[in-house]
Short mmCIF file of C-alpha atoms in Angstrom, two decimals:
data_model
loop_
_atom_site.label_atom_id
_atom_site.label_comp_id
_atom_site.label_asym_id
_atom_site.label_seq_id
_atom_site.Cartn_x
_atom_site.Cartn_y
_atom_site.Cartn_z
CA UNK A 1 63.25 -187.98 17.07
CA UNK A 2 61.17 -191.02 16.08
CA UNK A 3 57.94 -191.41 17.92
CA UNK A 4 57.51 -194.77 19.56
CA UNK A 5 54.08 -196.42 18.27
CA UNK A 6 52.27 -197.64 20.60
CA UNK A 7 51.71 -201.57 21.16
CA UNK A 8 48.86 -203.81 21.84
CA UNK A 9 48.81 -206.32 24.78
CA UNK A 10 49.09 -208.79 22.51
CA UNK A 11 52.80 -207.41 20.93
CA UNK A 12 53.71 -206.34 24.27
CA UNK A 13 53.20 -210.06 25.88
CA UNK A 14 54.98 -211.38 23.05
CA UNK A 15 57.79 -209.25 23.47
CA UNK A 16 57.84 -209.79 27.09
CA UNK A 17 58.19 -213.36 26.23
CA UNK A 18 60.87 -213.37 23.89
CA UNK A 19 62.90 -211.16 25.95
CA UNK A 20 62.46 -213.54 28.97
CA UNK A 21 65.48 -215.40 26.73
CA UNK A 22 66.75 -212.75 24.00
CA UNK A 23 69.22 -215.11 22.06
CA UNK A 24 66.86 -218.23 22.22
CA UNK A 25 65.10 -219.58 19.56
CA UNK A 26 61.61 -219.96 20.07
CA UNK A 27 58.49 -221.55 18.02
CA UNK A 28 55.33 -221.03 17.47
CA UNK A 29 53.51 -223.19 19.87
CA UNK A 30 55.52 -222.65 22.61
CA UNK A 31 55.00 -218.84 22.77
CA UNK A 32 51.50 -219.11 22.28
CA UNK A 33 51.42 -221.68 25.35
CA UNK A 34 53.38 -219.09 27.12
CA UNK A 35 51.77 -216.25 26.38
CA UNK A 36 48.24 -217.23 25.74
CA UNK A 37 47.66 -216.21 22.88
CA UNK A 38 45.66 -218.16 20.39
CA UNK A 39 47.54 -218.62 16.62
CA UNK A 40 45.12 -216.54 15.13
CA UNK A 41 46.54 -213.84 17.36
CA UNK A 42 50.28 -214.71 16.91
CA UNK A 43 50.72 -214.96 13.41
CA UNK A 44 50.04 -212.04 12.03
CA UNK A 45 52.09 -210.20 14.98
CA UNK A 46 54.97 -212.30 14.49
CA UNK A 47 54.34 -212.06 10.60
CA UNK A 48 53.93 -207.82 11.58
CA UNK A 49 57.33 -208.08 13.77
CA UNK A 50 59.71 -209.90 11.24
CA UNK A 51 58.79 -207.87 8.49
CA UNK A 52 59.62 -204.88 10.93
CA UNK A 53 63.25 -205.84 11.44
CA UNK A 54 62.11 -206.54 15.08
CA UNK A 55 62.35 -210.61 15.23
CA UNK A 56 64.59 -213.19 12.71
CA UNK A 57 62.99 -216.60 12.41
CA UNK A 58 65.06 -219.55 10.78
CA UNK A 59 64.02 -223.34 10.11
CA UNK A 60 65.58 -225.32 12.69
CA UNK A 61 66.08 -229.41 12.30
CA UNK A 62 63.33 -231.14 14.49
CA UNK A 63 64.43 -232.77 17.67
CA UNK A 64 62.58 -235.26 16.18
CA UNK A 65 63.85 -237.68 13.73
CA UNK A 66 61.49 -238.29 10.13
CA UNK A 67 60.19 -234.83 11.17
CA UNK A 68 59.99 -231.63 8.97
CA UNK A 69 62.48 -228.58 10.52
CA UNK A 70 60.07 -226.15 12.60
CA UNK A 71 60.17 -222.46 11.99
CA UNK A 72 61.87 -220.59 15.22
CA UNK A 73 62.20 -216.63 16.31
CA UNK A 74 63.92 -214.61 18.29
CA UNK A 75 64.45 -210.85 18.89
CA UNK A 76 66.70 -208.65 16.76
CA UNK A 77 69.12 -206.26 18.64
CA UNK A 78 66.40 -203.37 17.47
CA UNK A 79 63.76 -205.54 18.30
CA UNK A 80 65.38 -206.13 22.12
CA UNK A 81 65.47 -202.45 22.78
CA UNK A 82 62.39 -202.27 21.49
CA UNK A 83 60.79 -204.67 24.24
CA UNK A 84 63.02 -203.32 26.63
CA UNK A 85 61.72 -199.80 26.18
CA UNK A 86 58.26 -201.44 26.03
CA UNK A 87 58.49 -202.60 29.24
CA UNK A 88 59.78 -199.87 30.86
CA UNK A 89 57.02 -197.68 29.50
CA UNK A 90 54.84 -200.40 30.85
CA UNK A 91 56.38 -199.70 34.26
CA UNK A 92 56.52 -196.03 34.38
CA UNK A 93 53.01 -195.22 35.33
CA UNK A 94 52.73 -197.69 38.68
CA UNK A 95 56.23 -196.15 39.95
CA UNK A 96 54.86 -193.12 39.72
CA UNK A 97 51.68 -193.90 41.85
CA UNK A 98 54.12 -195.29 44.11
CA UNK A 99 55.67 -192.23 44.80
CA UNK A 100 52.57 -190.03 45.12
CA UNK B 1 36.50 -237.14 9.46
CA UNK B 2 37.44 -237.00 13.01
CA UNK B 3 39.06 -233.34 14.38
CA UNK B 4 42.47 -233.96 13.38
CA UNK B 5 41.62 -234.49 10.11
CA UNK B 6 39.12 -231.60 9.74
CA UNK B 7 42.45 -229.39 11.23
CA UNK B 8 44.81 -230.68 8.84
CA UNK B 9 42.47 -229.71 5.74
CA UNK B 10 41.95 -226.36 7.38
CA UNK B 11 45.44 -225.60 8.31
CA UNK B 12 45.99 -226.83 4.14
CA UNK B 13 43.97 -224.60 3.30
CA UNK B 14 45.16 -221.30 5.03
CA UNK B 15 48.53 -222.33 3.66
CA UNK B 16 46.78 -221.93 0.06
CA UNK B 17 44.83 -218.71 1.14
CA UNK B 18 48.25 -216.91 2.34
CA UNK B 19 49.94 -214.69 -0.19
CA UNK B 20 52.83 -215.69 -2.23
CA UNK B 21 55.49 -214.04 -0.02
CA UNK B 22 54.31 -215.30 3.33
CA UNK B 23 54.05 -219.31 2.06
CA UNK B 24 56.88 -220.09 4.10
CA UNK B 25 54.10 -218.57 7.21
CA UNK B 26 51.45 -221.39 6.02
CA UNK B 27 54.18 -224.07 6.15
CA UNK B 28 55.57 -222.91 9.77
CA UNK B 29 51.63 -223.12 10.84
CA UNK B 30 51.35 -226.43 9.78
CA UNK B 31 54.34 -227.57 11.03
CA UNK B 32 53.35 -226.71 14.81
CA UNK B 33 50.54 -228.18 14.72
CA UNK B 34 52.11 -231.09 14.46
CA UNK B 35 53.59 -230.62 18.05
CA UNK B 36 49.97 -230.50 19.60
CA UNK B 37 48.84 -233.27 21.43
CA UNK B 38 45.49 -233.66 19.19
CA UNK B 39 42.01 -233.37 19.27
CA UNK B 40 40.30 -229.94 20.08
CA UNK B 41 43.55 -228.35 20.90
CA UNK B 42 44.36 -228.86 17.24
CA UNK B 43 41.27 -228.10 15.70
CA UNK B 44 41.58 -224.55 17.57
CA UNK B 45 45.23 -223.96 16.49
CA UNK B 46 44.09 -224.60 12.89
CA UNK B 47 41.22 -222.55 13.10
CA UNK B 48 42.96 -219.63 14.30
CA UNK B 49 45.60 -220.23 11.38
CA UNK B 50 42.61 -220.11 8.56
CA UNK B 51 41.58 -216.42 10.52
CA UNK B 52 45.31 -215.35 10.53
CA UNK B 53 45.57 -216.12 7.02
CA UNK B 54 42.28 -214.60 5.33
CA UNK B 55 43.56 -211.39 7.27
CA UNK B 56 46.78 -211.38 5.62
CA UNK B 57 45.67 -212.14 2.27
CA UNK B 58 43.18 -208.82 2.84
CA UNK B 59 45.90 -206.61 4.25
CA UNK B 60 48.42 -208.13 1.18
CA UNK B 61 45.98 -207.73 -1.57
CA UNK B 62 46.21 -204.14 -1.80
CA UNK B 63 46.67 -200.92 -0.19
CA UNK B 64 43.10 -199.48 -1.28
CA UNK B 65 41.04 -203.20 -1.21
CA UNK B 66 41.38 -203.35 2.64
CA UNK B 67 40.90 -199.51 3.07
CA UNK B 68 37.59 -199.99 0.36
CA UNK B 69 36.59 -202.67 2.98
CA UNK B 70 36.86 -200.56 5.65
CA UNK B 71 35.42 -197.41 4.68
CA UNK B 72 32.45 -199.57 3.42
CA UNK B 73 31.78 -201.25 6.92
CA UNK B 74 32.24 -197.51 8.38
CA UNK B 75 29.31 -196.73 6.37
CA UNK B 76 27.23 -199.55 7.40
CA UNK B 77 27.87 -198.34 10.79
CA UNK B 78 27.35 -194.73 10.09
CA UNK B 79 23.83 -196.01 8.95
CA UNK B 80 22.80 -197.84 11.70
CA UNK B 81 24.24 -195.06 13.63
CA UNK B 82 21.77 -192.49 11.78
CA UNK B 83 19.03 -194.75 11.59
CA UNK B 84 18.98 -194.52 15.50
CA UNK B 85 18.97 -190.76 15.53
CA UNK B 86 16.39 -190.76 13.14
CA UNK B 87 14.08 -192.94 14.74
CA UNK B 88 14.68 -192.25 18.12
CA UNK B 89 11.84 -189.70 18.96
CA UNK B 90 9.12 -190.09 16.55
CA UNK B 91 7.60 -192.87 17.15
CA UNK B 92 6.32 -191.68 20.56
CA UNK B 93 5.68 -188.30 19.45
CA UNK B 94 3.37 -189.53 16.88
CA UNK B 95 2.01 -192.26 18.93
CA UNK B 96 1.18 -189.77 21.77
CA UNK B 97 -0.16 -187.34 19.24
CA UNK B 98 -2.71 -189.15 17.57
CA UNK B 99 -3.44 -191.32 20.50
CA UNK B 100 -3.44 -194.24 18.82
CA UNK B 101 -0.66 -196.61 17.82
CA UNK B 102 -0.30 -195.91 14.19
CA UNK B 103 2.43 -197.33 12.32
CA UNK B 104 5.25 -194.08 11.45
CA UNK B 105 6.90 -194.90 8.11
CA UNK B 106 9.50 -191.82 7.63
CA UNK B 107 9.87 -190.42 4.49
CA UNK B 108 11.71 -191.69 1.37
CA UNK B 109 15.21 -190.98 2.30
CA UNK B 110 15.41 -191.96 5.69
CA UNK B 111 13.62 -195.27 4.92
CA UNK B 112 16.20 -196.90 2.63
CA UNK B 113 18.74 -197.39 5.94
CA UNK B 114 16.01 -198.33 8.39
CA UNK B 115 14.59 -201.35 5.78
CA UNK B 116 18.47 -202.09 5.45
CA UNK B 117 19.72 -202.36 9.02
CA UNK B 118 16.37 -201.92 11.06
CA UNK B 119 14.37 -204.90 10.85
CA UNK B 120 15.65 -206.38 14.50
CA UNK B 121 14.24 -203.24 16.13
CA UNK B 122 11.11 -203.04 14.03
CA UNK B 123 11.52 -199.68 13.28
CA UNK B 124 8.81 -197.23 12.94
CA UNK B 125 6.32 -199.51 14.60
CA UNK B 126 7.96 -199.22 17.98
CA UNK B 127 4.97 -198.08 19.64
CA UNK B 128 4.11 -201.19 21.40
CA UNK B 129 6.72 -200.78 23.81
CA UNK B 130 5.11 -197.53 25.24
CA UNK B 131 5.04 -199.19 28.87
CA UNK B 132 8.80 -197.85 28.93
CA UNK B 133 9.90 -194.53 29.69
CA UNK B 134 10.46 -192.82 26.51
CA UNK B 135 13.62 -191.39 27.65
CA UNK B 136 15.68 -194.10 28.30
CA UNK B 137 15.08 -195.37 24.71
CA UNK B 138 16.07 -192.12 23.60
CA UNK B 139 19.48 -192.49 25.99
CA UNK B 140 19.70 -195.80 24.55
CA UNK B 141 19.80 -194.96 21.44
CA UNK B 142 22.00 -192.25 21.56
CA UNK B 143 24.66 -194.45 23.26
CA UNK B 144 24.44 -196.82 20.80
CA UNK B 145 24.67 -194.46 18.16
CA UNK B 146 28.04 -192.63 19.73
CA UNK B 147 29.21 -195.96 20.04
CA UNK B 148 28.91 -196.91 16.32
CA UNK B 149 29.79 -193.49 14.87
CA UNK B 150 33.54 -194.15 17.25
CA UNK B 151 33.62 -197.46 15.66
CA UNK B 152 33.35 -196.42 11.90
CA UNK B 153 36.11 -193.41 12.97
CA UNK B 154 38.73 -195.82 14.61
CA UNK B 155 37.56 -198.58 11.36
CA UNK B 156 38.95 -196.25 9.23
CA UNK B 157 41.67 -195.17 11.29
CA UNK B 158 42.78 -198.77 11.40
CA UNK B 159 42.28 -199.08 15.29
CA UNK B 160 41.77 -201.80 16.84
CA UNK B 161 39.43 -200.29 19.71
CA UNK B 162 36.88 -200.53 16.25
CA UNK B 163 35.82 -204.00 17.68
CA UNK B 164 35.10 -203.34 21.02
CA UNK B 165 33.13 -200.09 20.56
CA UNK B 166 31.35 -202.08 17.86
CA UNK B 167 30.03 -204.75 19.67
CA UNK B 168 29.15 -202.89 22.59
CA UNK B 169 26.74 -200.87 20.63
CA UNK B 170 25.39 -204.58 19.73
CA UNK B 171 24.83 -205.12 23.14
CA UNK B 172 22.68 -202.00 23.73
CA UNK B 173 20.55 -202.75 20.33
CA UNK B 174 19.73 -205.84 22.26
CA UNK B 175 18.98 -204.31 25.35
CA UNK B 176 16.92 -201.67 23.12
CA UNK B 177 15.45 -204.67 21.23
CA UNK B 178 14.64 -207.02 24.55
CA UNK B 179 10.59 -205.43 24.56
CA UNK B 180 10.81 -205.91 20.78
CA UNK B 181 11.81 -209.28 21.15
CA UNK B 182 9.51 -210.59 24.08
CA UNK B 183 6.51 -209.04 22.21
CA UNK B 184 7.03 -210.88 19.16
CA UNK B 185 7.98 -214.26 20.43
CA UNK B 186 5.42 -213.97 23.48
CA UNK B 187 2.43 -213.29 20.97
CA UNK B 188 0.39 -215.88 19.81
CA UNK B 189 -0.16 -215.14 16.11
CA UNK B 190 -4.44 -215.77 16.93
CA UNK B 191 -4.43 -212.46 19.26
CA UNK B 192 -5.57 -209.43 18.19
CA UNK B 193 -3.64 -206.83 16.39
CA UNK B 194 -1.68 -204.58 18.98
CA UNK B 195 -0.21 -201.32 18.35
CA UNK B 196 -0.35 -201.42 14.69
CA UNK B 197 1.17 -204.63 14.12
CA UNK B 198 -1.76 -207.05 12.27
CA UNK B 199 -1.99 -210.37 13.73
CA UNK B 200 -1.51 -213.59 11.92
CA UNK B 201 1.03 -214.51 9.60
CA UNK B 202 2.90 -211.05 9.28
CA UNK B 203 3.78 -211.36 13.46
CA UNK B 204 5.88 -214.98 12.25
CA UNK B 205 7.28 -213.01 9.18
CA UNK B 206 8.44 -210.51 11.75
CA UNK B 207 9.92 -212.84 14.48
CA UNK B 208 11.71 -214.53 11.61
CA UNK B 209 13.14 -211.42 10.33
CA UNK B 210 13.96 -209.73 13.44
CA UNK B 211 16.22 -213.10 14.89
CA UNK B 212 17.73 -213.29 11.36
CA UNK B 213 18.93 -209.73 11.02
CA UNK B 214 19.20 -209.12 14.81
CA UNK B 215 21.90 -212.13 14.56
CA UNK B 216 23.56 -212.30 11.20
CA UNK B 217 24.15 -208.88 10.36
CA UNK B 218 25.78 -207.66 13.37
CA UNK B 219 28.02 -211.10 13.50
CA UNK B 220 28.95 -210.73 9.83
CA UNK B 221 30.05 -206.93 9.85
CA UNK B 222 31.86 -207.81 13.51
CA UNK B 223 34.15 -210.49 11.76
CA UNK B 224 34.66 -207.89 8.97
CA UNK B 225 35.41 -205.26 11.35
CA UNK B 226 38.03 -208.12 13.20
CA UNK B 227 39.79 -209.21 10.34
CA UNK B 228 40.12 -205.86 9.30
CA UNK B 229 41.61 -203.96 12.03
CA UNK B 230 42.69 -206.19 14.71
CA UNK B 231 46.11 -206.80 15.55
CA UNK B 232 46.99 -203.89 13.04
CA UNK B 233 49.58 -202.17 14.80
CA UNK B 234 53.01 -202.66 13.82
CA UNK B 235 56.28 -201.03 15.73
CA UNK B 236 58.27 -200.02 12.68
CA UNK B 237 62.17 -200.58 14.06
CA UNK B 238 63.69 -201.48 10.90
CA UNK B 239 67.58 -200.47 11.25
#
């Protein structure tokens, strides 16, 4: 059985975000407005996450016209149950306060 | 140059830094940029994009440059870690001893990391700060220590909790500097000698040193230790 690595707040906002809307596209800017985190930050997770079969990106025309396409990601289907099982780990210690 | 400018040359210039196999990264930076309003905003997107990329060029480079780079800043903190062992109790020892505040140079060895990494804290002349308990500079010391020998472990373990522990053990060598520091930059380089330190010149020397080491070094091996290990963990899901 493959052990689950363990994520950083960081990964785990930015798969919480993505999986807000798992078969949107999303870019750059806009999930670091909705996450918070700064591009330095981003990059190099979204770089870390595509290269891990966990998010596609594609150039996408701009909405704007005389505009270069922007770049745009979303989650795989591995990188869905990924964020799924991330956030239910995330979850699994309050319920269990709850309960005591 | 106004701030969009400035962010457009940075944000050209992290495109060039990126490797080869990541250009189309440098060109999807650039491109959102575009889609911020301006101004600081921008300036701080682009920024972040030059720190993104000099981190992925390191990782990219090779396998054993970025693990060279972090073994070395390991070591640095391994020294400064040892250099507070080292100097933690003799000073006062030998200062009570003799009765009299006599500069402690340690032997040969020992001397090569304190001259390296020591100058903030002034070490081996530390007596002048005898109006403090000698045992919480001792804790101190020890904390700080602990705190960089966990930071060189998880630097080479490729942790990011490196950072944190690292700069916290800044923060108590300030707190362990703070007598250091109001001595030498309350003293008026006419008084007297005190506690082994000669008066004049050698007291601006020293407040020199101390805020140039004191601030540089730290800040230089933190943004090492930052590019180096943070944001390093990846979720390997490939199908």
């Amino acid at each position: 059985m493959t052990r689950t690595p363990r994520l950083s707040r960081p990964t785990r906002a930015l798969l919480e975000e993505l999986l807000a809307a798992p078969r949107s596209w999303r870019h750059g800017y806009d999930l670091s407005q909705a996450t918070g985190l700064k591009s330095g930050t981003l990059y190099p997770l979204l770089i870390r996450l595509d290269e891990a079969g966990i998010l596609e990106s594609r150039w996408e025309p701009s909405a704007q016209e005389g505009r270069p396409p922007r770049h745009a990601y979303r989650l795989t289907p591995n990188g869905v149950a990924l964020a799924k099982e991330a956030r239910t780990r995330a979850a699994a210690p309050k319920l269990r306060l709850r309960e005591a | 140059m106004n701030t969009n400018q400035i962010a457009i040359a940075l944000l050209r210039h992290a495109r060039k830094v990126l490797p080869q196999q990541q250009a189309a990264w440098g060109a999807a930076m650039e491109r959102e940029a575009q889609e911020i309003a301006g101004g600081h905003e921008t300036l701080t997107w682009a920024l972040g994009c030059v720190a993104a990329s000099y981190g992925e060029r390191l990782k990219a480079e090779h396998y054993l440059l970025p693990l060279l780079a972090r073994c070395y800043l390991a070591c640095i903190c391994i020294a400064y870690a040892m250099g507070h062992f080292i100097e933690a109790p003799y000073p006062q020892m030998l200062c009570k001893l003799f009765g009299q505040a006599k500069p402690f140079y340690p032997p040969f060895p020992f001397t090569v990391p304190l001259a390296s990494f020591f100058m903030p804290q002034a070490s081996g002349t530390s007596c002048y700060f005898m109006w403090a308990p000698d045992i919480w500079r001792s804790v101190l010391r020890v904390v700080e220590s602990a705190l960089l020998l966990f930071a060189a472990l998880r630097l080479v373990q490729k942790r990011a909790s490196a950072l944190p522990a690292f700069i916290l053990a800044m923060l108590v060598g300030v707190v362990l500097s703070f007598p250091t520091l109001v001595y030498l930059f309350t003293t008026s380089v006419s008084d007297p000698p005190h506690y082994g330190f000669p008066a004049g010149s050698f007291l601006q020397r020293q407040r020199l040193l101390t805020l140039l080491f004191g601030l540089l070094y730290p800040l230089i091996i933190g943004t090492g230790i930052a590019l180096l290990v943070h944001k390093g963990d990846t979720p390997n899901a490939k199908a």
